[in-house]
Coordinates of C-alpha atoms in Angstrom, one line a residue:
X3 CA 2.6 14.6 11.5
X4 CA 3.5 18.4 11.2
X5 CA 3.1 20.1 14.0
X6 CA 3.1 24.1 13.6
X7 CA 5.7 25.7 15.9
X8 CA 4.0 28.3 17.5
X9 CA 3.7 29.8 21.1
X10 CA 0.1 29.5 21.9
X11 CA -1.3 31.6 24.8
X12 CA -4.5 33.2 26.4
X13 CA -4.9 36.7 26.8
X14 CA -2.1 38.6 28.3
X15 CA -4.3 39.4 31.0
X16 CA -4.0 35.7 32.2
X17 CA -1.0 35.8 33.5
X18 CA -1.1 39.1 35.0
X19 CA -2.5 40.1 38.8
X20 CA -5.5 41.6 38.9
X21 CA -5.1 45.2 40.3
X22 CA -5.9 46.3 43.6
X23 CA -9.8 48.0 43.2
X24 CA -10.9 44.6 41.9
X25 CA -13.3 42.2 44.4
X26 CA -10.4 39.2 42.8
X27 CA -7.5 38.6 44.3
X28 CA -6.5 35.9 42.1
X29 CA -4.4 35.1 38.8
X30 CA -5.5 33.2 36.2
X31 CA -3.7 29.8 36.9
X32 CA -0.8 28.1 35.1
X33 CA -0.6 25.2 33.8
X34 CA -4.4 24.4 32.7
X35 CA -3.5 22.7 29.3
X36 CA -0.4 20.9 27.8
X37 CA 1.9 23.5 25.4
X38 CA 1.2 22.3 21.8
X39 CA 4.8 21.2 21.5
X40 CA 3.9 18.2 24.5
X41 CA 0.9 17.5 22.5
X42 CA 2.2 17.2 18.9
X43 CA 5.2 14.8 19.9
X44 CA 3.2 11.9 19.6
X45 CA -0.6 10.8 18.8
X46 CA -1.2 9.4 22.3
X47 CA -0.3 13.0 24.2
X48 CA -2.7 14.2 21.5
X49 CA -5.4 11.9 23.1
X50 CA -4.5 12.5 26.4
X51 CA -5.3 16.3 26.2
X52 CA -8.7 15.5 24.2
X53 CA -9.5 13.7 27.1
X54 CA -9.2 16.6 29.3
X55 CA -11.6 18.4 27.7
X56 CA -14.5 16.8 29.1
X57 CA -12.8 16.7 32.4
X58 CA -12.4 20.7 32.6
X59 CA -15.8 21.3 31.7
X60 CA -17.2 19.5 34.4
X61 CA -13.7 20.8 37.1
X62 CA -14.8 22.5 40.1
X63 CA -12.7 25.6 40.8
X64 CA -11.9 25.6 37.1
X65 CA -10.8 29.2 37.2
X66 CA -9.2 29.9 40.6
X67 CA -7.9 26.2 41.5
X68 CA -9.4 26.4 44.8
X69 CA -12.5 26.9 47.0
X70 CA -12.9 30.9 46.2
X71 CA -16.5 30.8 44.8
X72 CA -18.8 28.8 44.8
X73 CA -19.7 29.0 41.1
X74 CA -16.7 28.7 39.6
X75 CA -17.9 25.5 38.4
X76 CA -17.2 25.4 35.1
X77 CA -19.6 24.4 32.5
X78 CA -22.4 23.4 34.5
X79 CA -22.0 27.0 35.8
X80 CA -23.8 28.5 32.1
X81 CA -26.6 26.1 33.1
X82 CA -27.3 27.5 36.1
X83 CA -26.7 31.0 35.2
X84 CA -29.0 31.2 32.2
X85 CA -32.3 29.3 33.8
X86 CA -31.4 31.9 36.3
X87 CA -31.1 35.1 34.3
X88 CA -34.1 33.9 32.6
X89 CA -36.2 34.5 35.8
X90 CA -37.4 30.3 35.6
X91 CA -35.6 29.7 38.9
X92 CA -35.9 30.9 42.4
X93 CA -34.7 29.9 45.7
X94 CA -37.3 28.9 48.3
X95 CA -35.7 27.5 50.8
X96 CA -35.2 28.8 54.5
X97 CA -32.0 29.6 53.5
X98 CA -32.0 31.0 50.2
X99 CA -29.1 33.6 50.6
X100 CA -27.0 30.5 49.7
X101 CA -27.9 30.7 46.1
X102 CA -25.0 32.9 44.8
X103 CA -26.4 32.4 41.3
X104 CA -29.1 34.7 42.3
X105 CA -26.9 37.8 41.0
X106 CA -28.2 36.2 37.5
X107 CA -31.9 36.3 38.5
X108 CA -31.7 39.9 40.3
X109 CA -28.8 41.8 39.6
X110 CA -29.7 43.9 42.8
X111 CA -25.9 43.4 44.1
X112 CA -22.6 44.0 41.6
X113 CA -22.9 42.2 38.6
X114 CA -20.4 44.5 37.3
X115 CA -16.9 44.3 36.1
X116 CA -15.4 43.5 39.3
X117 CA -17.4 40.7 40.1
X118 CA -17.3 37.4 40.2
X119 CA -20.6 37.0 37.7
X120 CA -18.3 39.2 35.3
X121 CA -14.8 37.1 35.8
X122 CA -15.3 33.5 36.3
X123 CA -17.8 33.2 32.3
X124 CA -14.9 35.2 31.1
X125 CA -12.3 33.1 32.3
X126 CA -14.1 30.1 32.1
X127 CA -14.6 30.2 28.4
X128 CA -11.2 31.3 27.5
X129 CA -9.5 28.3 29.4
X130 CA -12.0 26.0 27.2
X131 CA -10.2 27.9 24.0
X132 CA -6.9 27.6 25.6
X133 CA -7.4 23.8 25.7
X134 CA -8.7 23.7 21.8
X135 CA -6.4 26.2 20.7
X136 CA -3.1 23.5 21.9
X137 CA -4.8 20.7 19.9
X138 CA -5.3 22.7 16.6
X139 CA -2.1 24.3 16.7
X140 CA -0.5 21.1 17.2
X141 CA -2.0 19.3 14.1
X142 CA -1.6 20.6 10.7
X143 CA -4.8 19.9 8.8
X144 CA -3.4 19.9 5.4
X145 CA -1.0 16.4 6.1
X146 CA -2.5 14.2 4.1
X147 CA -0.6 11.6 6.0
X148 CA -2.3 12.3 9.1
X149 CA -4.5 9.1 10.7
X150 CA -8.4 9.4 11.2
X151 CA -7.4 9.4 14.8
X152 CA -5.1 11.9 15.0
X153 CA -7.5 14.4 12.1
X154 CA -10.7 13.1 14.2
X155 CA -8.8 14.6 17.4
X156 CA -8.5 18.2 15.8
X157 CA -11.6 18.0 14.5
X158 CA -13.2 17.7 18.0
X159 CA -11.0 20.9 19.3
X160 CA -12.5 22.3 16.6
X161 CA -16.1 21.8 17.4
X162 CA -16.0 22.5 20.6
X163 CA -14.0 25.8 19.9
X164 CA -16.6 26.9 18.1
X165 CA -19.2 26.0 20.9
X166 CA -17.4 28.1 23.3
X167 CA -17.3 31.1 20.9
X168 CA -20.8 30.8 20.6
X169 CA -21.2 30.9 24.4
X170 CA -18.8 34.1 24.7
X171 CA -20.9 34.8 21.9
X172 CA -24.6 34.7 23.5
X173 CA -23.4 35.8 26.5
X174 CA -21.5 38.9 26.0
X175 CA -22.5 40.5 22.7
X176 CA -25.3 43.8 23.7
X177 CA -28.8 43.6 23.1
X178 CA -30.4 46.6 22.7
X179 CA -32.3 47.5 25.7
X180 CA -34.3 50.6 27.7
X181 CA -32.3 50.1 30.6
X182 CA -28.5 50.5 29.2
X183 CA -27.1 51.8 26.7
X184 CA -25.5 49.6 24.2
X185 CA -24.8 52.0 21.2
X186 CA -21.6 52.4 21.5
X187 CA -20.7 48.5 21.5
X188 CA -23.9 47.3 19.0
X189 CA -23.1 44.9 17.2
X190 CA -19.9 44.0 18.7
X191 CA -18.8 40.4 20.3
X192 CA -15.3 39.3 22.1
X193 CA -11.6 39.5 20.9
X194 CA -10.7 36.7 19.3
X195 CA -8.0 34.5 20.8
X196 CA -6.4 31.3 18.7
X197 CA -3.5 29.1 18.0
X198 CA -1.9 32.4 16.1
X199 CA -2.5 34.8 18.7
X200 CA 0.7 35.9 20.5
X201 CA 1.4 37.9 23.7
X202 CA 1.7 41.4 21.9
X203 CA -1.4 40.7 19.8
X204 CA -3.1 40.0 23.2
X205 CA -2.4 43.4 24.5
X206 CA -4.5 45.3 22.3
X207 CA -6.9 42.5 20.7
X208 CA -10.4 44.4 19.7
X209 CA -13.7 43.3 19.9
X210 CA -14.8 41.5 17.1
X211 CA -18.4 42.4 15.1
X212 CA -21.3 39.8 15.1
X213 CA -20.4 39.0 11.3
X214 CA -17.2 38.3 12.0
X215 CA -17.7 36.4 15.0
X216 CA -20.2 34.2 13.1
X217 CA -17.9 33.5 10.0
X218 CA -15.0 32.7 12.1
X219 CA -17.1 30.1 14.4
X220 CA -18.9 28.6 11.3
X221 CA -15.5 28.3 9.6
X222 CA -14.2 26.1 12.9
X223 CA -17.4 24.0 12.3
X224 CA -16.9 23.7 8.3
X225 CA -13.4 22.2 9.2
X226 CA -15.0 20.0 11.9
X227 CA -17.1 18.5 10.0
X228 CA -14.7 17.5 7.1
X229 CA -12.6 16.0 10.1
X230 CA -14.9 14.2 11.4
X231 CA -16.5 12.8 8.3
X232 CA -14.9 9.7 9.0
X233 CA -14.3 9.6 12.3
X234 CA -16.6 8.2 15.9
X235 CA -15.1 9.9 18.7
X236 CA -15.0 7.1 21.3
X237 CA -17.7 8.4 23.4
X238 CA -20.4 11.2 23.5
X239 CA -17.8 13.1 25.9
X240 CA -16.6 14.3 22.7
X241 CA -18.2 16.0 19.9
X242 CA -19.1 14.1 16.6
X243 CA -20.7 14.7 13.4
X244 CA -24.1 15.3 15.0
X245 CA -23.0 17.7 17.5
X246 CA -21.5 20.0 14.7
X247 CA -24.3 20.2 12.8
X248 CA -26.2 21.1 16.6
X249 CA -23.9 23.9 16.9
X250 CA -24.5 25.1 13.0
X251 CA -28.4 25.0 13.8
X252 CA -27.5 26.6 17.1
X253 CA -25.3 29.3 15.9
X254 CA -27.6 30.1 12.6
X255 CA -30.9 30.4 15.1
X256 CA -28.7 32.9 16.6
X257 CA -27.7 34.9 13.2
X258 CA -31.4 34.4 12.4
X259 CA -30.3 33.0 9.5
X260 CA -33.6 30.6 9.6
X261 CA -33.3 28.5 6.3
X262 CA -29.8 27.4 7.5
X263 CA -30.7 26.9 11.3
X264 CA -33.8 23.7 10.1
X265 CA -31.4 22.8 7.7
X266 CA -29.3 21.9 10.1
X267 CA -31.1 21.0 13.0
X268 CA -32.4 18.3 10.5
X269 CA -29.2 17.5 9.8
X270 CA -28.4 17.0 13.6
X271 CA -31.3 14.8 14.1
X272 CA -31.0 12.9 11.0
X273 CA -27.7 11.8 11.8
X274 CA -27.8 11.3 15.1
X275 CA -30.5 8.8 14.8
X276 CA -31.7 8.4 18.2
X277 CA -35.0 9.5 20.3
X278 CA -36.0 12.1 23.3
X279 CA -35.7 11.2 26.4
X280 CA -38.9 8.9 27.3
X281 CA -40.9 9.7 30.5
X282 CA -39.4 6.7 32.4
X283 CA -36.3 8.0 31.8
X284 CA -36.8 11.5 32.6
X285 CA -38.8 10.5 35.8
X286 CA -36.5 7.8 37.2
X287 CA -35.5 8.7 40.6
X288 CA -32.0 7.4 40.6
X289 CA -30.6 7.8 37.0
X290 CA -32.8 11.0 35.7
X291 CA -30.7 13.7 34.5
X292 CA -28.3 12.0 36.3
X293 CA -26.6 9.5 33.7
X294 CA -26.7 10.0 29.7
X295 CA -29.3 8.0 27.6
X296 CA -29.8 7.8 23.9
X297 CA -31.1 11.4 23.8
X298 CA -27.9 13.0 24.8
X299 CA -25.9 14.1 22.0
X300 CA -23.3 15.6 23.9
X301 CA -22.6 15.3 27.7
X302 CA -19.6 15.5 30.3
X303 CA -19.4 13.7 33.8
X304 CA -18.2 14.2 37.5
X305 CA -15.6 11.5 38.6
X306 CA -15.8 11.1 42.1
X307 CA -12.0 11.7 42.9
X308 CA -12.7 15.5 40.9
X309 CA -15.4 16.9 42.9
X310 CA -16.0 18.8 45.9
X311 CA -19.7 18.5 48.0
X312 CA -20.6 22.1 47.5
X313 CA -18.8 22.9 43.7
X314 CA -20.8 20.3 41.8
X315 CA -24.1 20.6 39.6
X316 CA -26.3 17.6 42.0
X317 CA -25.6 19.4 44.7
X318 CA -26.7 22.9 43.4
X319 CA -29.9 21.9 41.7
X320 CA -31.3 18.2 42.9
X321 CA -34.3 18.9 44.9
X322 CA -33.5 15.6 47.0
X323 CA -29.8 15.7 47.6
X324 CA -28.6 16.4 51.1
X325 CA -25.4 18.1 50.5
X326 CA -24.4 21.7 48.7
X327 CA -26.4 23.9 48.8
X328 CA -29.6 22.7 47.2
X329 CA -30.4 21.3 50.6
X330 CA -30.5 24.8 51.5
X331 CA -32.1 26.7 49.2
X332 CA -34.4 24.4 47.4
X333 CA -34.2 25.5 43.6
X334 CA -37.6 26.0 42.3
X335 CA -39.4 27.0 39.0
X336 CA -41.1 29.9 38.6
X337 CA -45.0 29.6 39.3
X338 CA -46.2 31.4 36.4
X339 CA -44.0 29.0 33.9
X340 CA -44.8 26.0 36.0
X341 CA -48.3 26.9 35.3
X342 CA -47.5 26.9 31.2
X343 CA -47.3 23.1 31.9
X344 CA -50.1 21.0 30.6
X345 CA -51.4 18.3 33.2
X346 CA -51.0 15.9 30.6
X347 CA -47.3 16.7 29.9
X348 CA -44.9 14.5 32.1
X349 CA -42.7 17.2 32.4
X350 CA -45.1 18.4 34.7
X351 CA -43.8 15.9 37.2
X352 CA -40.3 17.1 37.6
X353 CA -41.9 19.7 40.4
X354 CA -44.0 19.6 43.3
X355 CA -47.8 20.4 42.9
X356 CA -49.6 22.9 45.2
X357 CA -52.7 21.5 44.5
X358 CA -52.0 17.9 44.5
X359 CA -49.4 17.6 47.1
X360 CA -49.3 13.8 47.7
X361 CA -46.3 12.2 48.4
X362 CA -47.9 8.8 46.0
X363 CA -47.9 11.7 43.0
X364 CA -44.0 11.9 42.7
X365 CA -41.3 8.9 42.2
X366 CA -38.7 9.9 44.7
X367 CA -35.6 8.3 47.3
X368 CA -37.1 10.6 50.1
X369 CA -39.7 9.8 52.7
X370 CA -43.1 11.5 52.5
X371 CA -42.2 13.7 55.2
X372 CA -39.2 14.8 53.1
X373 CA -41.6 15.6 50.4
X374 CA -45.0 16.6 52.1
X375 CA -42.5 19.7 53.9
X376 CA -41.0 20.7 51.1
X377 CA -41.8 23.8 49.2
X378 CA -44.2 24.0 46.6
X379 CA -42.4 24.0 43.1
X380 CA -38.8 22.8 44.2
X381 CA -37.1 20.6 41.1
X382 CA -36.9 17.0 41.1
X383 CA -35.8 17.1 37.9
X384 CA -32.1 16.4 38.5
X385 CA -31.8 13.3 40.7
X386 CA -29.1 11.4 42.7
X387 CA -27.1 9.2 40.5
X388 CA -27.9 5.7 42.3
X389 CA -30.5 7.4 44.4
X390 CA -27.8 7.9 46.8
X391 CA -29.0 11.7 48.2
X392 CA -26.8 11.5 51.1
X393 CA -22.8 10.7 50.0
X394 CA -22.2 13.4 47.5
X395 CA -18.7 11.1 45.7
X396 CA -21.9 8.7 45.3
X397 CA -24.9 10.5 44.6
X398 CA -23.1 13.7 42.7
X399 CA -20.7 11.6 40.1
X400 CA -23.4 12.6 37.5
X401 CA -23.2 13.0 33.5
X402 CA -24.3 16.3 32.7
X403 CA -26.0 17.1 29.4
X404 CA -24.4 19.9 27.0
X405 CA -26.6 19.1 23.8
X406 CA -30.0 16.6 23.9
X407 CA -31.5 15.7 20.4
X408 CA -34.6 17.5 22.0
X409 CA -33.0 21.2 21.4
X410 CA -32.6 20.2 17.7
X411 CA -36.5 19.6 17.3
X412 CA -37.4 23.0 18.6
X413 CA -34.6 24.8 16.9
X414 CA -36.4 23.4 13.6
X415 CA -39.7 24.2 14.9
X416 CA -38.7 28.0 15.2
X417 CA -37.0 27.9 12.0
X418 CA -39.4 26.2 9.6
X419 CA -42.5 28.4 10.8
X420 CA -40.0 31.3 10.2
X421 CA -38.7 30.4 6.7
X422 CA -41.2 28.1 5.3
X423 CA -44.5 29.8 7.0
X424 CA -46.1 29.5 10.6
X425 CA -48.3 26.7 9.7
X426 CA -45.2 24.4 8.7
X427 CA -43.9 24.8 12.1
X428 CA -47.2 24.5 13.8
X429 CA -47.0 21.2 12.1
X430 CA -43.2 21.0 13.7
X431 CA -44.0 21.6 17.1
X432 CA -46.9 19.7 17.1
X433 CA -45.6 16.7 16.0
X434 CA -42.9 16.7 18.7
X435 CA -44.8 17.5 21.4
X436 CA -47.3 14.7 20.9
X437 CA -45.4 12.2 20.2
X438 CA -42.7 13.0 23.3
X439 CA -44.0 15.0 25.7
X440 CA -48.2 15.7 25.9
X441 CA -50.4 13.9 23.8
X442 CA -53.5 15.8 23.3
X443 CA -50.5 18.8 22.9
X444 CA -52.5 21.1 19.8
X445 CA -50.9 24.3 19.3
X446 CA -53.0 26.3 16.6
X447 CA -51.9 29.7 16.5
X448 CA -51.5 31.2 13.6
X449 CA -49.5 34.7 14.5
X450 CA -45.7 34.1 14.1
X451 CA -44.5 36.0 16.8
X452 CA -47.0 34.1 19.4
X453 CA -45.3 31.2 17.5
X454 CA -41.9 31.6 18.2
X455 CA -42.6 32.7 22.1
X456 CA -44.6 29.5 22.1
X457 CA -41.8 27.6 21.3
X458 CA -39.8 29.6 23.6
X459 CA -41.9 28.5 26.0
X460 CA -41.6 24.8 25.2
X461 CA -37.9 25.3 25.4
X462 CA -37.9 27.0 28.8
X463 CA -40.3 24.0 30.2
X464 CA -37.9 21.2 28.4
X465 CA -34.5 23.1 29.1
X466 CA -35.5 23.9 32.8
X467 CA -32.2 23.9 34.5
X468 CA -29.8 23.6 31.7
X469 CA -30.0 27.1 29.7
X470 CA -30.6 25.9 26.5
X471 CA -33.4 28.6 26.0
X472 CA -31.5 31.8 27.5
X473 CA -30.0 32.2 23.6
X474 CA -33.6 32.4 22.1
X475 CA -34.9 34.6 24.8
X476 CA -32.1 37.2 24.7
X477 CA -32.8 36.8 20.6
X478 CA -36.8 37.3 20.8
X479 CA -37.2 39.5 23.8
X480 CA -39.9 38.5 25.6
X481 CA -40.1 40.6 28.5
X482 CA -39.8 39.2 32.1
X483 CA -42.1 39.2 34.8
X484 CA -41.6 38.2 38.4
X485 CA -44.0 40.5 40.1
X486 CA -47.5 39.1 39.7
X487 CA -50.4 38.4 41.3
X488 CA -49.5 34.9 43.2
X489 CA -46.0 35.2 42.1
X490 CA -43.4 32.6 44.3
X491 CA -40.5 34.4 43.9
X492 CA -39.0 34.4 47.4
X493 CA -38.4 38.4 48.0
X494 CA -38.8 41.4 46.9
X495 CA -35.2 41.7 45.1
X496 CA -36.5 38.7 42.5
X497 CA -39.7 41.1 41.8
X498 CA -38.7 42.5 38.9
X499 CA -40.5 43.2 35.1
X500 CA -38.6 43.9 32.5
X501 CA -39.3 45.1 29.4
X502 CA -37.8 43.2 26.4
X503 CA -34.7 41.5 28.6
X504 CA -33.1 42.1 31.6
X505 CA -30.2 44.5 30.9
X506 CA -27.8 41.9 32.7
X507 CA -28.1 39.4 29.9
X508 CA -25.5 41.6 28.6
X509 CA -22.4 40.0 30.9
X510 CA -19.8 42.7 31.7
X511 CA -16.1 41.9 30.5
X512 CA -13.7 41.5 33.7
X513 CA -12.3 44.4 35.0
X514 CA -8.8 42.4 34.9
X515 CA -9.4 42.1 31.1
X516 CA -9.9 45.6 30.2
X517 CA -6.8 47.0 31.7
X518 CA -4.8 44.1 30.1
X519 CA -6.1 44.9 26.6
X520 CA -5.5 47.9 25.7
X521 CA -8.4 47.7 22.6
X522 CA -11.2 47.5 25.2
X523 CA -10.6 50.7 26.7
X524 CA -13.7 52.5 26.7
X525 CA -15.3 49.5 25.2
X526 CA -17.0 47.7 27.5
X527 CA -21.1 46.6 27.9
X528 CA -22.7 49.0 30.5
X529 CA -22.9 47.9 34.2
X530 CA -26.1 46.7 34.4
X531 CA -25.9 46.6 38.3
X532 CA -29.2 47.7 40.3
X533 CA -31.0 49.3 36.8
X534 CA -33.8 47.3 37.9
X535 CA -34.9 46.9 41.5
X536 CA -38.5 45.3 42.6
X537 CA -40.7 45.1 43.1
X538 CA -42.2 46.5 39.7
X539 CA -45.5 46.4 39.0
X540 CA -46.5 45.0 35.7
X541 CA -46.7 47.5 33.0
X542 CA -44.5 49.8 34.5
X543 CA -41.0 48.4 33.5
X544 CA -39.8 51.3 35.7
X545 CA -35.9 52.1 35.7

């Protein structure tokens, strides 16, 4: 194997201490990945740092290394995050000041660039590229002597390169909005960091524009999917074929380049070759959403020895676990999106009824009193692996999904009304949601905007939890409201309407970044920090 000798680093900014008017006292840490030159001397190093991608997207304390926030929890930390910034999650527990997510949902406090909800996505997302970039600078493509192993391997670091551009991507680059202004950073995404970028380069290391960011991501994928032509990863911890065309459909929804996004959602299903999650599975009470079935395309796990009893997804967003902070704040859906829910859709299921609050309605580990006091709304979605809700090593070593077959039916839903006409994806939609989730499901609408928030809405019901439907949102605009009349959100600081989106689905680059790089100078999305404060009446979408 050639192996390219070159010194493969993060942003300078990584390695440097953050200055003294920053809320973070830490330095990026050492040592997250092996140096290309351990990983190219032999194919079984090579594995060994493929395996440790799945196991740092599901490390708590990724970033820091230690117990410094409670949300530096890697990937599962996105899922959180979006179903929050979305406004489908509140906290209604007694003690709901423990969900530090809710700077997503609110932005009332600092969401700006010296916070944490501006550093740890950042940071997060760059180690991911750090790990990828070690692999593909290690392995040089064009040796023809290479084993499917070994060109399998890269082409995994590919894909999931490309997966967490795209999250940098949907995360950072502006959407125009009436509460910020953007102008001055339209259009642009994140500097681009990979297996070629050295030190100096990292110093002053622009922004790159949406076209660029999209060709350079697609390009990982195109090589991804050559490498992987002929090569099964050994488990769905690691991208395969599927999974790249998921990200193509994924990242072309996001481009709006419609054609190409059901091409390729097709693609993804096709090839796959497996079904939804079925309503046994999803309503389980000791293995749903709490270990991988045929629907998940792409999923990472907690090992018991690598997680802590408050850093860990169960204990965050399981509505029966007894440890974290779930226990404490009860993490609910939204009334008004909980009311979207058919009565017929098993979905429906997944949270507790106001009007039919029997204990007999729901399957469940915990006793009826559990239950009958519990809040109206609060998630039982995510359950206890084993049922176990009260030894966290036990109950919390979950798998997590990253991609279900399920996004890749709604992504072609969107897409075929949009390129082939409303009344093809009418068909689209329909067809899924009868045969998988509501049966007497009918959607007849004939408008293509009311068509595309419809299956926005679909998305935000099926993706409750995981995120999956913050890119479309932030794409289509929708508007947000929080303040109506019977609204459960649990104060006044979640009260909020928005016009279009929230102006803090624009994330804010880190503080630490921006003095580090010289080519973000002046460059930087807009503190979006207390534009918007409830509660706002409906209709106003007052600044």
């Amino acid at each position: 194997m050639k192996k390219i000798n070159k010194l493969i680093l993060l942003f300078a900014t990584a390695m440097l201490v953050l200055t003294m008017n920053s809320c973070i006292e830490e330095t990026f840490p050492d040592g997250a990945s092996a140096t290309s030159e351990q990983i190219g001397a032999s194919a079984s190093a090579l594995q060994a740092s493929l395996n440790g991608i799945p196991s740092q997207m599901s490390q708590g304390y990724l970033v820091y290394g230690d117990q410094v926030h409670e949300t530096d929890m890697a990937y599962p930390q996105f899922m959180i995050a979006q179903t929050e910034m979305l406004g489908d999650m509140y906290p209604l527990g007694a003690n709901s000041g423990y969900d530090w997510y809710r700077n997503y949902n609110t932005f009332a406090t600092t969401v700006g660039d010296d916070s944490y909800f501006a550093y740890l996505p950042w940071f997060t997302l760059y180690m991911f590229i750090k790990s990828a970039n070690d692999i593909i600078g290690s392995v040089d493509i064009t040796d023809e002597s290479l084993t499917p192993a070994i060109r399998g391997s890269a082409g995994v670091a590919y894909a999931c390169r490309a997966f967490d551009y795209y999250m940098l991507t949907i995360l950072f680059e502006p959407v125009e909005n009436r509460y910020t202004d953007v102008s001055k950073v339209l259009g642009l995404t994140v500097p681009l960091v990979t297996e070629e970028t050295t030190a100096d380069m990292a110093k002053n290391n622009p922004r790159i524009s949406h076209d660029e960011m999209i060709a350079f991501i697609l390009s990982d994928l195109d090589k991804a999917e050559e490498l992987l032509a002929d090569y099964t990863p050994e488990s769905r911890l690691f991208p395969g074929l599927a999974v790249v065309y998921g990200i193509k459909a994924k990242v072309y929804l996001w481009d709006e380049q419609y054609d190409k996004a059901a091409e390729y959602a097709r693609k993804a299903i096709d090839t796959y070759g497996s079904t939804p999650v079925t309503q046994a599975q999803w309503e389980d009470p000791t293995t749903g959403f709490a270990v991988a079935n045929q629907a998940w395309m792409w999923y990472v796990n907690y090992a018991p020895e690598n997680m802590g009893n408050l850093c860990n997804f169960t204990g965050w967003m399981s509505g029966e676990a007894d440890w974290g902070y779930s226990s404490l704040t009860f993490p609910s859906i939204d009334k008004s999106l909980y009311d979207k829910i058919a009565d017929t859709d098993f979905r429906k299921h997944s949270f507790l009824d106001p009007e039919k609050f029997d204990y007999y309605d729901y399957q469940t580990v915990r006793d009826e009193a559990y239950i009958n006091d519990a809040p109206a709304h609060l998630a039982l979605k995510f359950r206890c692996r084993g049922g176990d809700w009260e030894t966290y090593t036990v109950g919390g070593a979950i798998d997590v999904p990253v991609m279900r077959v399920e996004e890749m039916y709604l992504i072609e839903a969107e897409a075929v009304g949009v390129s082939q006409g409303v009344a093809a994806g009418v068909t689209k939609l329909n067809d899924f949601m009868k045969a998988y989730r509501q049966p007497d499901y009918n959607y007849t609408g004939s408008d293509l905007r009311a068509f595309q928030l419809e299956v926005l809405t679909q998305m935000r019901i099926e993706f409750w939890g995981e995120g999956n439907a913050f890119p479309s949102a932030k794409r289509l605009k929708p508007g947000t409201i929080q303040n109506y009349e019977g609204t459960n959100a649990p104060a006044d600081i979640f009260k909020i309407n928005c016009e279009g989106i929230k102006p803090n689905w624009n994330l804010v680059i880190p503080i630490s970044e921006v003095q580090a790089n010289q080519a973000l100078e002046g460059m930087n999305n807009p503190n979006p920090t207390a534009t918007v404060t409830g509660p706002t009446p409906i209709g106003s979408y007052a600044n």
